[in-house]
Coordinates of C-alpha atoms and ligand atoms in Angstrom, one line a residue:
M1 CA -42.5 -50.9 -31.7
C2 CA -44.5 -52.7 -34.7
G3 CA -44.4 -51.4 -38.2
I4 CA -47.3 -49.9 -39.9
V5 CA -47.9 -49.4 -43.8
G6 CA -50.8 -48.1 -45.6
Y7 CA -51.6 -47.1 -49.2
V8 CA -54.6 -45.4 -51.0
G9 CA -54.4 -44.8 -54.8
H10 CA -54.3 -46.8 -58.0
R11 CA -51.8 -49.6 -57.6
D12 CA -52.6 -53.1 -56.5
V13 CA -52.1 -52.7 -52.9
A14 CA -51.1 -56.2 -51.6
G15 CA -47.6 -55.9 -53.3
F16 CA -46.9 -52.5 -51.7
L17 CA -48.1 -53.5 -48.3
L18 CA -46.2 -56.8 -48.3
E19 CA -42.9 -55.0 -49.5
G20 CA -43.3 -52.5 -46.9
L21 CA -43.8 -54.9 -44.0
H22 CA -40.8 -56.7 -45.2
R23 CA -38.9 -53.5 -44.9
L24 CA -40.4 -52.8 -41.4
E25 CA -39.7 -56.2 -39.9
Y26 CA -36.9 -54.9 -37.9
R27 CA -39.5 -53.2 -35.8
G28 CA -41.2 -56.6 -34.7
Y29 CA -41.7 -60.1 -36.3
D30 CA -44.2 -61.7 -34.1
S31 CA -47.0 -61.6 -36.5
A32 CA -48.0 -59.7 -39.7
G33 CA -51.3 -58.8 -41.3
I34 CA -53.0 -56.6 -43.9
A35 CA -56.6 -55.2 -44.6
V36 CA -58.0 -54.0 -47.8
L37 CA -61.3 -52.5 -48.9
Q38 CA -62.3 -54.9 -51.6
N39 CA -65.8 -54.2 -53.2
D40 CA -66.9 -52.3 -50.1
E41 CA -65.9 -55.3 -47.9
I42 CA -63.2 -55.3 -45.3
K43 CA -60.9 -58.3 -46.1
V44 CA -58.2 -59.2 -43.4
R45 CA -55.4 -61.7 -43.9
K46 CA -53.1 -62.0 -40.8
K47 CA -50.7 -64.6 -39.3
A48 CA -48.6 -65.2 -36.4
G49 CA -45.0 -65.3 -37.4
R50 CA -42.9 -63.5 -40.0
V51 CA -44.0 -61.6 -42.9
Q52 CA -43.0 -64.5 -45.0
E53 CA -46.1 -66.4 -43.5
L54 CA -48.5 -63.7 -44.4
S55 CA -47.0 -63.8 -48.0
S56 CA -47.8 -67.6 -48.2
E57 CA -51.2 -67.0 -46.8
L58 CA -51.9 -64.3 -49.5
D59 CA -50.8 -66.7 -52.2
S60 CA -53.3 -69.1 -51.2
N61 CA -55.9 -66.6 -50.2
P62 CA -55.2 -63.4 -52.4
V63 CA -56.9 -60.1 -52.1
Q64 CA -57.5 -57.3 -54.8
S65 CA -57.7 -53.7 -54.0
S66 CA -56.0 -50.4 -54.4
I67 CA -56.6 -49.4 -50.7
G68 CA -55.1 -51.1 -47.7
I69 CA -53.3 -51.0 -44.4
G70 CA -50.7 -53.5 -43.0
H71 CA -48.9 -54.1 -39.7
T72 CA -46.0 -56.3 -38.4
R73 CA -46.2 -56.7 -34.6
W74 CA -43.9 -56.9 -31.6
A75 CA -46.1 -58.2 -28.9
T76 CA -46.7 -56.0 -26.0
H77 CA -50.2 -57.1 -24.8
G78 CA -51.2 -60.7 -25.7
E79 CA -49.1 -63.5 -27.1
A80 CA -48.0 -63.7 -30.6
T81 CA -51.0 -65.5 -32.0
N82 CA -53.3 -65.1 -35.1
E83 CA -56.1 -63.4 -32.9
N84 CA -53.7 -60.9 -31.6
S85 CA -52.2 -60.0 -34.9
H86 CA -53.2 -56.7 -36.5
P87 CA -55.3 -55.4 -38.2
H88 CA -58.2 -55.6 -35.7
I89 CA -61.9 -55.1 -36.8
G90 CA -64.1 -53.0 -34.6
G91 CA -67.8 -53.3 -33.7
N92 CA -69.9 -55.1 -36.4
G93 CA -67.1 -54.8 -39.0
E94 CA -67.6 -51.1 -39.6
V95 CA -63.9 -50.2 -39.0
V96 CA -60.5 -51.9 -39.2
L97 CA -57.3 -50.5 -37.9
V98 CA -53.7 -51.1 -37.1
H99 CA -52.0 -49.5 -34.0
N100 CA -48.4 -49.0 -32.9
G101 CA -47.9 -47.8 -29.3
V102 CA -49.3 -48.7 -25.9
I103 CA -52.7 -47.8 -24.6
E104 CA -52.2 -47.4 -20.9
N105 CA -55.9 -47.2 -19.9
Y106 CA -56.9 -50.1 -22.1
I107 CA -58.4 -52.3 -19.4
D108 CA -60.9 -49.6 -18.1
L109 CA -61.9 -48.9 -21.7
R110 CA -62.2 -52.7 -22.5
N111 CA -64.5 -53.1 -19.4
Q112 CA -66.7 -50.1 -20.6
L113 CA -67.0 -51.4 -24.2
Q114 CA -67.9 -54.9 -22.9
G115 CA -70.5 -53.2 -20.8
L116 CA -71.9 -52.0 -24.1
G117 CA -71.8 -55.2 -25.7
F118 CA -68.6 -55.3 -27.8
V119 CA -67.1 -58.6 -28.0
F120 CA -63.4 -58.9 -27.9
K121 CA -61.4 -61.5 -30.0
S122 CA -58.0 -60.7 -28.7
Q123 CA -56.0 -59.8 -25.6
T124 CA -54.4 -56.7 -27.2
D125 CA -54.8 -53.1 -26.1
S126 CA -55.2 -52.3 -29.8
E127 CA -58.5 -54.0 -30.3
V128 CA -59.9 -51.6 -27.7
I129 CA -59.2 -48.7 -30.1
A130 CA -61.0 -50.5 -32.9
H131 CA -64.1 -51.1 -30.9
L132 CA -64.0 -47.6 -29.4
L133 CA -63.8 -46.2 -32.9
A134 CA -66.8 -48.4 -34.0
H135 CA -68.6 -47.2 -31.0
H136 CA -68.2 -43.5 -31.9
L137 CA -69.1 -44.1 -35.4
Q138 CA -72.3 -45.8 -34.3
E139 CA -73.0 -42.9 -32.0
Q140 CA -72.5 -40.4 -35.0
V141 CA -74.8 -42.3 -37.1
K142 CA -77.5 -42.4 -34.3
L143 CA -77.1 -38.5 -34.4
G144 CA -78.1 -38.6 -38.0
E145 CA -74.5 -38.4 -39.5
D146 CA -73.7 -40.2 -42.7
A147 CA -71.2 -43.1 -42.0
S148 CA -69.9 -42.9 -45.6
T149 CA -68.6 -39.3 -45.2
K150 CA -65.0 -38.5 -44.2
E151 CA -66.3 -35.9 -41.7
T152 CA -68.2 -38.5 -39.9
C153 CA -65.3 -41.0 -39.8
L154 CA -62.9 -38.3 -38.7
K155 CA -65.1 -37.1 -35.9
A156 CA -65.4 -40.8 -34.7
L157 CA -61.5 -41.0 -34.7
E158 CA -61.2 -37.6 -33.1
L159 CA -63.6 -38.7 -30.1
T160 CA -61.7 -42.1 -29.9
T161 CA -58.2 -40.5 -29.5
R162 CA -59.4 -38.1 -26.8
K163 CA -60.2 -41.2 -24.7
L164 CA -56.7 -42.9 -25.1
N165 CA -54.0 -42.6 -22.5
G166 CA -50.6 -43.6 -23.9
T167 CA -49.0 -43.7 -27.3
Y168 CA -50.5 -44.4 -30.6
G169 CA -49.9 -44.4 -34.2
I170 CA -53.2 -45.4 -35.8
V171 CA -54.3 -46.2 -39.3
A172 CA -58.0 -46.9 -39.9
M173 CA -60.2 -47.7 -42.8
F174 CA -64.0 -47.6 -42.7
K175 CA -66.3 -50.1 -44.5
E176 CA -68.7 -47.3 -45.7
C177 CA -66.2 -44.7 -46.4
S178 CA -64.5 -46.1 -49.6
N179 CA -61.2 -44.8 -50.8
T180 CA -60.3 -43.2 -47.4
I181 CA -57.6 -43.8 -44.9
I182 CA -57.6 -41.9 -41.6
C183 CA -54.6 -41.9 -39.3
A184 CA -53.7 -40.2 -36.1
R185 CA -50.6 -40.1 -34.0
A186 CA -49.4 -39.3 -30.4
G187 CA -45.9 -40.5 -29.5
S188 CA -45.7 -43.1 -32.2
P189 CA -44.4 -41.9 -35.7
L190 CA -46.3 -41.8 -38.8
V191 CA -44.9 -40.7 -42.2
I192 CA -47.1 -39.9 -45.3
G193 CA -45.6 -40.1 -48.7
I194 CA -47.1 -38.1 -51.5
G195 CA -47.5 -39.6 -54.9
K196 CA -49.4 -38.6 -58.1
D197 CA -52.9 -39.3 -57.1
E198 CA -51.7 -41.7 -54.3
Y199 CA -50.5 -41.7 -50.7
F200 CA -48.3 -44.0 -49.0
L201 CA -47.9 -44.5 -45.2
G202 CA -45.3 -45.9 -43.0
S203 CA -44.4 -45.9 -39.3
D204 CA -41.0 -44.8 -40.7
S205 CA -39.9 -43.9 -44.2
S206 CA -38.5 -47.2 -45.3
P207 CA -41.6 -48.5 -47.0
L208 CA -41.9 -45.2 -48.9
I209 CA -38.2 -45.5 -50.5
G210 CA -38.5 -45.8 -54.2
Y211 CA -42.0 -44.7 -54.4
T212 CA -41.7 -41.0 -53.5
E213 CA -39.4 -38.6 -52.2
D214 CA -42.2 -36.0 -50.9
V215 CA -43.1 -36.8 -47.4
V216 CA -44.9 -35.2 -44.5
Y217 CA -44.1 -36.3 -41.0
L218 CA -47.3 -36.2 -38.9
S219 CA -46.9 -34.5 -35.5
D220 CA -48.4 -35.5 -32.3
Y221 CA -52.2 -35.0 -32.1
E222 CA -52.5 -34.6 -35.8
I223 CA -55.0 -36.7 -37.8
A224 CA -54.6 -37.0 -41.4
I225 CA -57.3 -37.9 -44.1
L226 CA -55.9 -39.6 -47.2
S227 CA -58.2 -40.3 -50.1
S228 CA -58.4 -39.9 -53.9
D229 CA -59.6 -36.3 -53.3
G230 CA -56.4 -35.4 -51.6
M231 CA -54.8 -35.0 -48.1
E232 CA -56.1 -33.1 -45.2
I233 CA -54.3 -32.6 -41.9
I234 CA -56.0 -31.5 -38.7
H235 CA -54.7 -30.9 -35.4
R236 CA -56.8 -31.9 -32.5
D237 CA -56.7 -28.5 -30.9
S238 CA -55.7 -26.0 -33.6
G239 CA -57.7 -27.3 -36.7
H240 CA -56.5 -27.5 -40.2
Q241 CA -52.8 -27.5 -40.9
S242 CA -51.0 -26.8 -44.0
P243 CA -48.8 -29.7 -44.6
S244 CA -45.0 -29.2 -44.4
I245 CA -43.6 -31.2 -47.2
Q246 CA -40.1 -32.6 -46.9
T247 CA -37.8 -34.3 -49.1
L248 CA -37.1 -37.9 -48.1
K249 CA -33.2 -38.4 -47.9
Q250 CA -32.8 -41.8 -49.4
V251 CA -29.9 -43.9 -48.3
S252 CA -28.8 -46.7 -50.6
A253 CA -30.0 -49.8 -48.6
D254 CA -27.1 -52.3 -49.0
S255 CA -29.2 -55.1 -47.6
D256 CA -27.8 -57.9 -49.7
L257 CA -26.3 -60.9 -47.8
G258 CA -23.6 -61.3 -50.4
D259 CA -21.7 -64.4 -49.6
F260 CA -22.5 -64.3 -45.8
E261 CA -24.9 -66.7 -44.1
H262 CA -26.2 -64.0 -41.7
Y263 CA -26.5 -60.2 -41.5
M264 CA -24.7 -60.2 -38.1
L265 CA -21.6 -62.0 -39.6
K266 CA -21.8 -59.6 -42.8
E267 CA -21.8 -56.6 -40.4
I268 CA -19.1 -57.9 -38.2
Y269 CA -16.9 -58.0 -41.4
E270 CA -18.1 -54.5 -42.6
Q271 CA -16.4 -53.0 -39.5
P272 CA -13.1 -51.9 -41.1
Q273 CA -15.2 -50.0 -43.7
S274 CA -17.8 -48.7 -41.3
I275 CA -15.2 -47.3 -39.0
E276 CA -13.5 -45.6 -41.9
N277 CA -16.7 -44.2 -43.0
A278 CA -17.3 -42.8 -39.6
M279 CA -13.9 -40.9 -39.7
R280 CA -14.1 -39.9 -43.5
G281 CA -13.6 -36.2 -43.8
R282 CA -13.5 -35.8 -40.1
L283 CA -9.8 -35.8 -39.3
D284 CA -8.1 -32.5 -39.6
E285 CA -4.4 -33.2 -39.7
D286 CA -3.3 -29.4 -39.9
E287 CA -5.2 -28.4 -36.7
A288 CA -4.7 -31.9 -35.0
T289 CA -8.3 -32.2 -34.3
A290 CA -11.6 -33.6 -35.6
K291 CA -14.2 -31.6 -37.6
F292 CA -18.0 -32.2 -38.0
G293 CA -20.4 -30.8 -40.4
G294 CA -23.6 -30.8 -38.6
L295 CA -23.1 -29.9 -35.0
N296 CA -25.0 -26.8 -35.7
I297 CA -23.5 -25.2 -32.5
D298 CA -20.8 -22.5 -32.5
P299 CA -17.4 -23.2 -31.0
Q300 CA -17.9 -20.4 -28.4
Q301 CA -20.8 -22.3 -27.0
L302 CA -18.9 -25.5 -27.1
R303 CA -16.0 -24.0 -25.1
K304 CA -18.4 -23.2 -22.4
I305 CA -19.8 -26.6 -21.9
D306 CA -19.1 -27.8 -18.3
R307 CA -20.9 -31.2 -18.4
I308 CA -21.9 -33.6 -20.9
V309 CA -24.8 -36.1 -20.6
L310 CA -24.8 -39.1 -22.8
T311 CA -28.1 -41.0 -23.0
A312 CA -28.9 -44.1 -24.9
C313 CA -30.2 -47.6 -24.6
G314 CA -28.7 -51.0 -24.8
T315 CA -25.6 -51.3 -26.9
S316 CA -25.7 -47.7 -27.6
W317 CA -25.6 -47.1 -23.8
H318 CA -22.5 -49.3 -23.7
A319 CA -20.8 -47.1 -26.5
G320 CA -21.8 -44.1 -24.3
L321 CA -19.9 -45.6 -21.3
V322 CA -16.7 -45.8 -23.5
G323 CA -17.6 -42.1 -24.6
E324 CA -17.6 -41.2 -20.9
Y325 CA -13.9 -42.5 -20.4
L326 CA -12.9 -40.8 -23.6
L327 CA -14.5 -37.4 -23.0
E328 CA -13.1 -37.3 -19.5
E329 CA -9.6 -38.3 -20.4
F330 CA -9.2 -36.2 -23.5
A331 CA -11.6 -33.2 -22.9
R332 CA -11.7 -33.2 -19.1
I333 CA -15.4 -32.6 -19.2
P334 CA -17.4 -34.3 -16.4
T335 CA -19.6 -36.8 -18.3
E336 CA -22.5 -38.7 -17.1
V337 CA -24.1 -41.7 -19.1
E338 CA -27.8 -42.0 -18.4
Y339 CA -30.1 -44.8 -19.5
A340 CA -32.7 -42.9 -21.5
S341 CA -35.6 -44.9 -19.9
E342 CA -34.4 -43.4 -16.6
L343 CA -33.5 -39.9 -17.7
R344 CA -36.8 -39.4 -19.3
Y345 CA -38.5 -39.5 -15.8
R346 CA -35.6 -38.3 -13.6
N347 CA -34.8 -34.7 -12.9
P348 CA -31.1 -34.7 -12.4
P349 CA -29.5 -31.3 -11.8
M350 CA -28.0 -29.9 -15.0
T351 CA -26.0 -26.9 -15.3
D352 CA -26.9 -24.2 -17.8
N353 CA -23.9 -25.4 -19.9
T354 CA -24.9 -29.1 -20.0
M355 CA -24.8 -30.5 -23.4
V356 CA -26.9 -33.6 -24.1
F357 CA -25.9 -36.2 -26.7
T358 CA -28.3 -39.0 -27.6
I359 CA -26.6 -42.1 -29.0
T360 CA -28.8 -44.3 -31.2
Q361 CA -28.3 -46.5 -34.2
S362 CA -32.0 -46.4 -35.4
G363 CA -32.9 -42.9 -34.2
E364 CA -36.3 -44.3 -33.2
T365 CA -35.9 -45.8 -29.7
A366 CA -38.8 -44.5 -27.8
D367 CA -37.0 -44.0 -24.5
T368 CA -34.1 -42.2 -26.1
L369 CA -36.4 -39.9 -28.1
A370 CA -38.4 -39.1 -25.0
A371 CA -35.3 -38.4 -22.9
M372 CA -33.9 -36.2 -25.7
R373 CA -37.3 -34.2 -25.9
E374 CA -37.4 -33.8 -22.2
C375 CA -33.8 -32.3 -22.2
K376 CA -34.7 -30.2 -25.2
R377 CA -37.7 -28.9 -23.4
K378 CA -35.6 -27.7 -20.5
G379 CA -33.6 -25.8 -22.9
H380 CA -30.3 -27.8 -23.4
P381 CA -28.7 -28.2 -26.7
T382 CA -29.4 -31.7 -27.9
L383 CA -27.1 -33.4 -30.3
A384 CA -27.5 -36.9 -31.8
I385 CA -25.0 -39.5 -32.6
C386 CA -27.1 -41.5 -35.0
N387 CA -27.0 -44.0 -37.9
V388 CA -30.3 -43.7 -39.8
V389 CA -30.5 -40.6 -41.7
G390 CA -33.8 -38.8 -41.5
S391 CA -34.9 -40.9 -38.4
T392 CA -37.0 -39.2 -35.7
I393 CA -34.1 -38.5 -33.4
A394 CA -31.9 -37.2 -36.3
R395 CA -34.7 -34.9 -37.4
E396 CA -35.5 -33.5 -33.9
A397 CA -32.0 -33.0 -32.5
D398 CA -30.6 -29.6 -32.8
G399 CA -27.6 -31.0 -34.5
G400 CA -25.5 -34.2 -34.5
I401 CA -23.0 -36.6 -36.1
Y402 CA -24.1 -39.4 -38.5
L403 CA -22.3 -42.7 -38.2
H404 CA -22.4 -43.5 -42.0
A405 CA -22.3 -47.2 -41.0
G406 CA -24.8 -48.3 -43.6
P407 CA -27.9 -50.3 -42.7
E408 CA -27.6 -52.5 -39.7
I409 CA -30.0 -55.4 -40.2
G410 CA -29.0 -58.1 -37.8
V411 CA -31.0 -57.3 -34.4
A412 CA -27.7 -57.6 -32.5
S413 CA -25.9 -54.4 -33.0
T414 CA -22.2 -54.8 -34.1
K415 CA -20.9 -52.3 -36.5
A416 CA -23.2 -49.6 -35.0
F417 CA -21.3 -50.0 -31.7
T418 CA -17.8 -49.6 -33.1
S419 CA -18.8 -46.8 -35.3
Q420 CA -20.4 -45.0 -32.1
V421 CA -17.1 -45.5 -30.3
T422 CA -15.2 -44.1 -33.2
V423 CA -17.4 -41.0 -33.5
L424 CA -17.1 -40.6 -29.7
T425 CA -13.3 -40.7 -29.9
L426 CA -13.5 -38.0 -32.5
L427 CA -15.7 -35.9 -30.4
A428 CA -13.3 -36.2 -27.4
L429 CA -10.4 -35.3 -29.5
Y430 CA -12.3 -32.2 -30.9
L431 CA -13.6 -31.0 -27.5
G432 CA -10.2 -32.0 -26.0
R433 CA -8.2 -29.8 -28.6
M434 CA -10.5 -26.9 -27.6
R435 CA -9.3 -27.3 -24.1
H436 CA -6.2 -29.1 -22.7
L437 CA -5.1 -31.4 -25.4
S438 CA -1.8 -30.3 -26.9
Q439 CA -1.1 -30.3 -30.8
P440 CA 1.3 -33.1 -30.6
A441 CA -1.1 -35.1 -28.5
G442 CA -4.0 -34.5 -31.1
S443 CA -1.6 -35.4 -34.0
R444 CA -0.8 -38.7 -32.2
I445 CA -4.3 -39.7 -31.7
I446 CA -5.0 -38.9 -35.5
Q447 CA -2.2 -41.1 -36.6
Q448 CA -3.4 -43.8 -34.3
L449 CA -7.0 -43.4 -35.6
K450 CA -5.9 -43.6 -39.3
E451 CA -4.3 -47.0 -38.5
I452 CA -7.5 -48.4 -37.0
P453 CA -9.4 -49.8 -40.2
D454 CA -6.3 -51.8 -41.0
I455 CA -6.1 -52.9 -37.4
I456 CA -9.6 -54.1 -37.4
R457 CA -9.0 -56.1 -40.7
K458 CA -6.2 -57.9 -38.7
T459 CA -8.4 -58.5 -35.8
L460 CA -11.0 -60.1 -37.9
K461 CA -8.4 -62.8 -38.5
C462 CA -9.3 -64.2 -35.0
H463 CA -12.6 -65.6 -36.5
E464 CA -11.4 -69.1 -36.9
A465 CA -10.0 -69.3 -33.5
V466 CA -13.1 -68.1 -31.9
K467 CA -15.3 -70.6 -33.9
D468 CA -13.0 -73.5 -32.3
I469 CA -13.3 -72.2 -29.0
S470 CA -17.0 -71.7 -29.3
E471 CA -17.4 -75.4 -29.8
R472 CA -16.0 -76.0 -26.4
Y473 CA -18.1 -73.5 -24.7
C474 CA -21.5 -73.6 -26.4
H475 CA -22.9 -75.8 -23.8
Y476 CA -22.5 -73.8 -20.8
E477 CA -25.5 -71.8 -19.4
N478 CA -23.7 -69.1 -17.5
F479 CA -20.8 -66.7 -18.3
L480 CA -19.1 -63.9 -16.7
Y481 CA -17.5 -61.2 -18.9
L482 CA -14.8 -59.3 -17.1
G483 CA -12.8 -56.2 -18.1
R484 CA -11.4 -53.0 -16.6
L485 CA -11.3 -49.3 -17.6
Y486 CA -12.1 -49.1 -21.4
N487 CA -12.7 -52.8 -21.5
F488 CA -15.5 -52.7 -18.8
P489 CA -18.1 -51.4 -21.1
V490 CA -16.7 -54.0 -23.7
A491 CA -17.5 -56.8 -21.0
L492 CA -21.1 -55.4 -20.6
E493 CA -21.5 -55.4 -24.4
G494 CA -20.0 -58.9 -24.8
A495 CA -22.4 -60.2 -22.2
L496 CA -25.3 -58.6 -24.0
K497 CA -24.4 -59.9 -27.3
L498 CA -24.3 -63.4 -25.9
K499 CA -27.6 -63.2 -24.0
E500 CA -29.7 -61.7 -26.8
I501 CA -28.7 -64.1 -29.6
S502 CA -27.7 -67.4 -27.8
Y503 CA -30.1 -67.2 -24.8
S504 CA -27.2 -68.2 -22.5
H505 CA -27.0 -66.1 -19.3
A506 CA -24.1 -63.8 -19.2
E507 CA -23.0 -60.9 -16.8
G508 CA -20.6 -58.2 -17.5
Y509 CA -18.5 -56.7 -14.5
P510 CA -15.6 -54.5 -13.9
A511 CA -13.1 -57.4 -13.4
A512 CA -12.1 -56.3 -9.9
E513 CA -15.6 -55.8 -8.8
M514 CA -16.5 -59.5 -9.3
K515 CA -14.8 -60.2 -5.8
Q516 CA -17.8 -58.1 -4.2
G517 CA -20.3 -60.7 -5.0
P518 CA -20.3 -62.3 -8.4
I519 CA -17.3 -64.5 -7.6
A520 CA -19.8 -66.7 -5.7
L521 CA -21.0 -67.9 -9.1
V522 CA -17.7 -69.1 -10.2
D523 CA -17.2 -72.9 -10.5
E524 CA -16.2 -75.3 -13.1
K525 CA -19.4 -74.8 -15.1
T526 CA -19.2 -70.9 -15.2
P527 CA -16.6 -69.8 -17.6
S528 CA -15.2 -66.2 -17.5
V529 CA -14.5 -64.2 -20.6
F530 CA -11.5 -62.0 -19.6
I531 CA -10.6 -58.9 -21.5
V532 CA -6.9 -58.5 -20.8
P533 CA -5.0 -56.6 -23.4
R534 CA -1.6 -55.1 -22.6
G535 CA -1.9 -51.7 -21.2
N536 CA -2.0 -49.5 -18.1
I537 CA -3.4 -52.1 -15.7
Y538 CA -2.7 -55.4 -17.4
P539 CA -0.9 -56.8 -14.3
K540 CA -4.1 -55.9 -12.2
V541 CA -6.4 -57.8 -14.6
L542 CA -4.1 -60.7 -14.5
S543 CA -4.4 -61.0 -10.7
N544 CA -8.2 -60.9 -11.2
L545 CA -7.9 -63.7 -13.7
E546 CA -5.9 -65.8 -11.2
E547 CA -8.6 -65.2 -8.6
I548 CA -11.1 -66.9 -11.0
K549 CA -8.7 -69.8 -11.8
A550 CA -8.3 -70.5 -8.1
R551 CA -11.9 -71.2 -8.0
K552 CA -11.7 -73.6 -10.8
G553 CA -13.5 -71.2 -13.2
P554 CA -12.8 -71.9 -17.0
V555 CA -11.2 -68.9 -18.5
I556 CA -11.3 -67.5 -22.2
A557 CA -8.8 -64.6 -22.4
I558 CA -8.9 -61.9 -25.1
A559 CA -5.3 -60.9 -25.1
C560 CA -2.7 -59.1 -27.2
E561 CA -0.7 -61.0 -29.9
G562 CA 2.6 -62.1 -28.4
D563 CA 1.4 -62.4 -24.8
T564 CA 2.9 -65.6 -23.8
R565 CA 2.2 -65.3 -20.1
I566 CA -1.4 -65.3 -20.7
E567 CA -1.3 -68.9 -22.0
Q568 CA -0.1 -70.4 -18.8
L569 CA -3.1 -68.9 -16.9
A570 CA -6.2 -69.0 -19.3
D571 CA -7.8 -72.1 -20.7
D572 CA -8.2 -70.5 -24.2
V573 CA -6.8 -67.4 -25.6
I574 CA -8.0 -65.2 -28.4
Y575 CA -5.4 -62.9 -29.8
V576 CA -6.0 -59.4 -30.9
P577 CA -3.6 -56.6 -32.0
D578 CA -2.0 -54.4 -29.6
V579 CA -3.4 -50.9 -29.5
E580 CA -3.4 -47.8 -27.0
D581 CA -5.9 -48.3 -24.1
Y582 CA -8.4 -45.8 -25.5
L583 CA -8.7 -47.7 -28.8
Q584 CA -9.0 -51.1 -27.2
P585 CA -12.9 -51.3 -27.4
L586 CA -12.8 -51.1 -31.2
V587 CA -10.5 -54.2 -31.2
T588 CA -11.5 -56.4 -28.2
S589 CA -15.3 -56.2 -29.0
I590 CA -14.8 -57.9 -32.2
P591 CA -13.8 -61.5 -30.9
L592 CA -16.8 -61.1 -28.5
Q593 CA -19.1 -60.5 -31.4
F594 CA -17.8 -63.6 -33.1
L595 CA -18.1 -65.6 -29.8
S596 CA -21.8 -64.8 -29.4
Y597 CA -22.5 -65.5 -33.0
H598 CA -20.8 -68.8 -33.0
I599 CA -22.3 -70.0 -29.6
A600 CA -25.8 -68.9 -31.0
L601 CA -25.3 -70.9 -34.1
L602 CA -24.2 -74.0 -32.3
R603 CA -27.1 -73.7 -29.9
G604 CA -29.4 -73.6 -33.0
C605 CA -30.7 -70.0 -32.5
N606 CA -31.8 -67.6 -35.1
V607 CA -28.9 -65.2 -35.1
D608 CA -30.4 -62.3 -37.1
R609 CA -34.0 -62.6 -35.6
P610 CA -33.6 -63.6 -31.9
R611 CA -36.7 -64.4 -30.0
N612 CA -38.6 -61.6 -28.2
L613 CA -36.5 -58.9 -29.8
A614 CA -36.8 -56.3 -32.5
K615 CA -34.3 -54.1 -34.1
S616 CA -35.7 -50.9 -33.0
V617 CA -37.6 -50.5 -29.6
T618 CA -40.2 -48.1 -30.4
V619 CA -42.4 -48.5 -27.3
E620 CA -41.2 -47.6 -23.9
Ligands
F6R701 C1 -28.4 -54.9 -28.8 C2 -29.1 -53.8 -29.5 C3 -30.0 -53.0 -28.5 C4 -29.8 -51.5 -29.1 C5 -30.9 -50.7 -28.3 C6 -30.8 -49.1 -28.8 O1 -27.7 -55.6 -29.8 O2 -29.0 -53.6 -30.5 O3 -29.6 -53.1 -27.3 O4 -28.6 -51.0 -28.9 O5 -32.2 -51.2 -28.5 O6 -31.1 -49.0 -30.0 P1 -30.8 -47.8 -30.9 O7 -29.2 -47.8 -30.9 O8 -31.4 -48.0 -32.2 O9 -31.3 -46.5 -30.1

């Protein structure tokens, strides 16, 4: 994961680096650091903790330069300490670098380098790259090369990357080679922004926004040299490349908290609007179907699809499960939902007409990207349901559907989930209308969808009730989340939300399945959150609920307004509006978002920046 930023030009670099690191903090917030070349000396400032800590460090210990690199870390190898923070210095201080990715052969390399006398200060895999780079630079110098030339530094980095197994985005500076940054990538993204006599660098485009619109996305095995003389890009095998300059699509980053205390709460409240945005311009009432601008695939081909694979991670995978139910119900296309981390290494049989959809908020999740690339390599059309415009997955997919949910900053995904479910509903309607779904059925769905933003506004009114209930349940350590059919993925999602931000243990299960084992966990100390709206199998879920009550398990029920029967069974009830079964996830997920939010607050947790997590998981 980790965020990388860099700059060479004429500005005072520290301000740009710090601002960039703040924008990249969603990729990790275990530590932050920068390095600059100041009067031909490498100066490093780094601190465990948030970028804010680094900022305070820089206030008391400032640097002055117009060339520098920076890093915000999500720890993979070694704890979140000052020593393990990037940038890392190599050798005798000849080089300094930041790294994003994972070096799989770092132990072997470390042993070899220690044998050569290199002294390690950290437990990271990244420090290995720094010493290896210094080693190759020293070797070049022994061969008579000049350490102050770009060519020598490039050669050293090229030799270094050839020894690395794993993934990397590396940005390095060299003590002797003033005014030059050299970067390389394999598997971890790097974006170069081109300004007037200046270059900007980021592990994604967010640090570049507002500085330049001309960008180059570095490809795997490319190395870029950025200096006051210009930019060169060299591919490891095919030599010099002419850069393909693209225009950065800038989205307005509404990252202001407004009156809200946390981004998570703000984003929960944004859902009427984000769901509306996901539908805007996509409902075709005349044809009783949905329409999409960017699928880039002709209807003939879509008609031939005989199987859909939805692949994603985490919350997006839960949205995929809802999508499976929707696509099979409305379009009658067999649908599989695959964890991207599994799919990338599996080799499931896929028919010629299998269509692959990746679902991702960030568009940067490493496993999702790798799974998509693997399917694309096999020749399947790959489409992305994605929120972040211009993200790696959005760029590499053959086509797709944007969520238009706006920036999601809270680490726990909320509005992206409901937007993903909304888009999947539209997709099921669209593919359904190409097949078995009649015009009246399509029209009915459209009318129901149009009412959803208002229904979500009404659902948000459960907030106060959930807050009260949270006070009674915040001390419990274990929860079960139970639902059936469309509400089974919601149960999984509710349990994930609670785990990730409150650190209470929670398991999501299909409500009937809990009899096959998990019911052994039920006692008066293990509450069950039952999602039991009216609908096709309401009585069945009620029976499951009674089974829990018979074993003294406390029950919080998410039920439909006007349901009086539930009050006699559950200990606490949260009421939500009554909607058709297929729309229930949009409604029932909302009280569960509030529940995790309030339980986390009451337990004193950092809701927007939970421990051990990052907004975007860019390592596998
Ligand atoms: C949980 C959460 C994660 C993400 C997962 C995939 O609240 O946010 O589980 O859903 O990391 O991320 P994206 O959707 O960006 O690919």
